[in-house]
Amino acid sequence: MDSLTQIVLGAAIGEAVLGKKVGNKAILYGAIAGTIPDLDVFASHFTDTVSALAIHRGFTHSIIFSVLFAPILGWLVSRYETYKDFKGWSWLFFWALITHPILDAHTTWGTQLFWPLDIRLAFKTIFVIDPLYTVPFLVFLVLTMFQKRTSEKRRLYNGIGLTISTAYLALTFILKDIALTQFEDQLLTEDITYLQLDTRPSPLNTILWNANVDTKDSYLLGTYSFFDTKDISFEIYPKNHHLLGGLIEHEKVKRMIAISEGWYTINKIDDKLFYNDLRFGLMNLEANSQDFVFKYEIKVDSSGNVTFIEQEKTPRDGQQLMKDLWQRIKGN
């Protein structure tokens, strides 16, 4: 999830664990702990694109990381804070650290919660930014901060925030199942044979859902809104995996395919080869658009070294996507 959401979650967890004893300092340290796992993003400054993608939401988002670093951070804080309970601080950091990847596991990217096992847990029930999850949570956290440390209202407000956010997260599973059923029914109606069906919410909401359908030679991409009155329609995207040629055996290409879990297409534009990660959809809803959120140019130098260069997005792209999404959410 986005940084603000993880800060709010970490702060609320910190308050729940130690707020009665240390007041707003529990919120402060919980908020700090809630951001720590995402420090792995700095890997992009020290390594190539593929390696940085492989590292993201890996070790720092694992149970092992939380178990190892919670007592270290707890010990450090207990050294200089007036509240000296090492166990209390360690529990605060453990729960603030571990809830971060648990929440991230609900997104499309997922997390390697069980690192070093090569298992990425991704429920794909919520987008990385969802105001319906974050805003109510934030409101009750702010109300909590302005109550006295021993106040019953303080625990009440924080409890309400945690309850509402958790209930909404649970609701997303039900919404996903409803959307999945709609996609499955439409595929059955059209007598479409497929290998896999992958669904996820569109940006900023859980009303409009996207589906990727894996068929033999192509992918079908479709959308479904709970306000739709017409049948779901699918657009065809040829896989074009053959365009990789001998590059399909290159180690870096294999790693990128593994990262995108096989959901990718290749297209060639002006003699340039592009790799499209289908898991995160398109930057616009135009018919047959090739403007994927994660699109990489594949470059090969004279020595045969392969480099993936992510294609930049502009603020205008984001603005257009928001307009398209708003129109599509209202139904077809």
XYZ file of N, CA, C and O in Angstrom, residues 37-104:
272
model
N 9.662 -1.349 6.202
C 9.767 -2.384 5.156
C 9.913 -1.825 3.743
O 10.536 -2.466 2.882
N 9.363 -0.634 3.501
C 9.425 -0.068 2.148
C 10.767 0.581 1.820
O 10.947 1.131 0.728
N 11.717 0.522 2.739
C 13.040 1.052 2.451
C 13.727 0.254 1.347
O 14.742 0.687 0.782
N 13.163 -0.907 1.007
C 13.764 -1.703 -0.070
C 13.654 -1.019 -1.431
O 14.318 -1.426 -2.390
N 12.835 0.035 -1.531
C 12.711 0.742 -2.813
C 14.024 1.416 -3.201
O 14.259 1.697 -4.380
N 14.876 1.678 -2.220
C 16.159 2.327 -2.521
C 17.091 1.410 -3.304
O 18.119 1.848 -3.808
N 16.726 0.140 -3.405
C 17.540 -0.800 -4.181
C 17.628 -0.374 -5.637
O 18.601 -0.677 -6.331
N 16.602 0.358 -6.118
C 16.587 0.795 -7.512
C 17.725 1.754 -7.835
O 18.085 1.933 -8.996
N 18.305 2.375 -6.778
C 19.408 3.316 -6.988
C 20.762 2.601 -7.064
O 21.766 3.213 -7.420
N 20.783 1.324 -6.731
C 22.061 0.619 -6.646
C 22.141 -0.616 -7.545
O 23.178 -1.262 -7.608
N 21.052 -0.923 -8.236
C 21.069 -2.118 -9.068
C 20.216 -1.893 -10.306
O 19.610 -0.826 -10.480
N 20.113 -2.910 -11.172
C 19.340 -2.772 -12.403
C 17.848 -2.941 -12.124
O 17.439 -3.356 -11.031
N 17.033 -2.618 -13.119
C 15.577 -2.634 -12.965
C 15.046 -3.995 -12.553
O 14.224 -4.101 -11.633
N 15.495 -5.055 -13.205
C 14.991 -6.391 -12.924
C 15.330 -6.815 -11.496
O 14.489 -7.338 -10.764
N 16.577 -6.571 -11.078
C 16.988 -6.941 -9.718
C 16.216 -6.149 -8.672
O 15.816 -6.695 -7.634
N 15.985 -4.861 -8.946
C 15.235 -4.022 -8.007
C 13.803 -4.526 -7.863
O 13.254 -4.551 -6.752
N 13.191 -4.953 -8.972
C 11.837 -5.493 -8.922
C 11.792 -6.790 -8.117
O 10.841 -7.045 -7.373
N 12.830 -7.610 -8.271
C 12.899 -8.877 -7.546
C 13.066 -8.645 -6.043
O 12.530 -9.389 -5.218
N 13.813 -7.600 -5.683
C 14.069 -7.291 -4.273
C 12.840 -6.690 -3.598
O 12.561 -6.960 -2.423
N 12.068 -5.877 -4.355
C 10.944 -5.154 -3.763
C 9.927 -6.117 -3.144
O 9.523 -7.090 -3.761
N 9.535 -5.796 -1.924
C 8.616 -6.611 -1.131
C 9.135 -8.031 -0.952
O 8.365 -8.989 -0.995
N 10.443 -8.130 -0.755
C 11.062 -9.419 -0.492
C 11.410 -9.559 0.975
O 10.526 -9.630 1.832
N 12.704 -9.564 1.292
C 13.180 -9.797 2.656
C 12.567 -8.845 3.677
O 12.129 -9.266 4.759
N 12.502 -7.546 3.347
C 11.990 -6.574 4.320
C 10.494 -6.736 4.588
O 9.961 -6.144 5.535
N 9.819 -7.519 3.747
C 8.390 -7.752 3.923
C 8.115 -9.174 4.415
O 7.033 -9.724 4.194
N 9.074 -9.754 5.073
C 8.939 -11.148 5.506
C 8.743 -11.259 7.014
O 9.043 -10.329 7.776
N 8.267 -12.414 7.416
C 8.120 -12.706 8.845
C 9.490 -12.688 9.513
O 9.655 -12.171 10.631
N 10.480 -13.232 8.822
C 11.841 -13.288 9.367
C 12.360 -11.894 9.681
O 12.968 -11.661 10.732
N 12.130 -10.947 8.779
C 12.576 -9.563 8.994
C 11.954 -8.990 10.261
O 12.638 -8.369 11.088
N 10.648 -9.179 10.428
C 9.949 -8.653 11.608
C 10.473 -9.278 12.896
O 10.683 -8.583 13.898
N 10.707 -10.590 12.854
C 11.202 -11.301 14.042
C 12.614 -10.846 14.402
O 12.941 -10.662 15.584
N 13.456 -10.636 13.415
C 14.846 -10.253 13.656
C 14.993 -8.807 14.117
O 15.751 -8.511 15.050
N 14.255 -7.899 13.474
C 14.493 -6.476 13.719
C 13.625 -5.883 14.825
O 13.978 -4.835 15.376
N 12.514 -6.510 15.161
C 11.676 -5.974 16.244
C 12.440 -5.869 17.562
O 12.425 -4.810 18.210
N 13.143 -6.924 18.010
C 13.884 -6.801 19.273
C 15.051 -5.829 19.179
O 15.389 -5.176 20.175
N 15.661 -5.720 18.015
C 16.773 -4.771 17.852
C 16.258 -3.343 18.004
O 16.822 -2.530 18.757
N 15.171 -3.035 17.311
C 14.592 -1.692 17.402
C 14.026 -1.445 18.800
O 14.148 -0.337 19.343
N 13.420 -2.483 19.381
C 12.890 -2.356 20.736
C 13.984 -2.047 21.741
O 13.805 -1.221 22.647
N 15.119 -2.713 21.587
C 16.247 -2.478 22.497
C 16.797 -1.065 22.338
O 17.070 -0.381 23.331
N 16.932 -0.600 21.085
C 17.456 0.745 20.831
C 16.571 1.811 21.467
O 17.066 2.718 22.146
N 15.259 1.695 21.270
C 14.341 2.700 21.804
C 14.294 2.645 23.332
O 14.240 3.682 24.003
N 14.362 1.461 23.883
C 14.308 1.331 25.350
C 15.550 1.910 26.023
O 15.540 2.185 27.220
N 16.622 2.093 25.254
C 17.857 2.656 25.811
C 17.717 4.148 26.129
O 18.313 4.633 27.093
N 16.961 4.882 25.261
C 16.923 6.338 25.470
C 15.544 6.888 25.859
O 15.435 8.025 26.297
N 14.484 6.102 25.713
C 13.161 6.564 26.141
C 12.996 6.361 27.651
O 13.612 5.472 28.236
N 12.142 7.178 28.260
C 11.927 7.061 29.701
C 11.194 5.768 30.054
O 11.361 5.229 31.150
N 10.390 5.273 29.121
C 9.728 3.984 29.315
C 10.720 2.899 28.897
O 11.076 2.780 27.725
N 11.183 2.100 29.813
C 12.326 1.204 29.588
C 11.949 -0.257 29.315
O 12.845 -1.105 29.255
N 10.687 -0.546 29.137
C 10.277 -1.940 28.950
C 10.685 -2.449 27.570
O 10.018 -2.176 26.562
N 11.751 -3.187 27.511
C 12.262 -3.736 26.248
C 11.217 -4.608 25.561
O 11.014 -4.530 24.343
N 10.523 -5.437 26.335
C 9.524 -6.340 25.765
C 8.369 -5.566 25.133
O 7.895 -5.902 24.036
N 7.933 -4.514 25.817
C 6.834 -3.700 25.301
C 7.174 -3.052 23.968
O 6.387 -3.092 23.015
N 8.372 -2.444 23.907
C 8.809 -1.801 22.664
C 8.997 -2.833 21.559
O 8.669 -2.577 20.392
N 9.514 -3.986 21.886
C 9.728 -5.039 20.880
C 8.411 -5.507 20.285
O 8.302 -5.722 19.070
N 7.392 -5.653 21.145
C 6.083 -6.061 20.653
C 5.500 -4.995 19.737
O 4.872 -5.295 18.717
N 5.678 -3.732 20.114
C 5.184 -2.640 19.263
C 5.805 -2.730 17.876
O 5.098 -2.680 16.858
N 7.132 -2.867 17.822
C 7.811 -2.914 16.522
C 7.457 -4.179 15.743
O 7.304 -4.131 14.510
N 7.315 -5.293 16.451
C 6.972 -6.526 15.734
C 5.625 -6.391 15.034
O 5.492 -6.691 13.840
N 4.605 -5.954 15.768
C 3.273 -5.882 15.178
C 3.172 -4.786 14.124
O 2.456 -4.943 13.120
N 3.885 -3.680 14.318
C 3.869 -2.610 13.311
C 4.605 -3.046 12.043
O 4.215 -2.681 10.928
N 5.678 -3.835 12.209
C 6.423 -4.330 11.049
C 5.657 -5.414 10.301
O 5.574 -5.398 9.068
N 5.087 -6.357 11.013
C 4.464 -7.526 10.375
C 3.137 -7.174 9.705
O 2.750 -7.799 8.697
N 2.397 -6.196 10.245
C 1.124 -5.847 9.618
C 1.326 -5.133 8.288
O 0.425 -5.135 7.435
N 2.505 -4.526 8.098
C 2.811 -3.874 6.818
C 2.751 -4.875 5.658
O 1.984 -4.685 4.710
N 3.532 -5.966 5.675
C 3.453 -6.926 4.565
C 2.132 -7.689 4.504
O 1.712 -8.110 3.425
N 1.480 -7.871 5.652
C 0.181 -8.545 5.623
C -0.822 -7.712 4.827
O -1.600 -8.235 4.019
N -0.801 -6.393 5.041
C -1.674 -5.521 4.256
C -1.254 -5.526 2.783
O -2.104 -5.615 1.889
N 0.042 -5.442 2.524
C 0.540 -5.454 1.134
C 0.179 -6.744 0.404
O 0.075 -6.763 -0.823
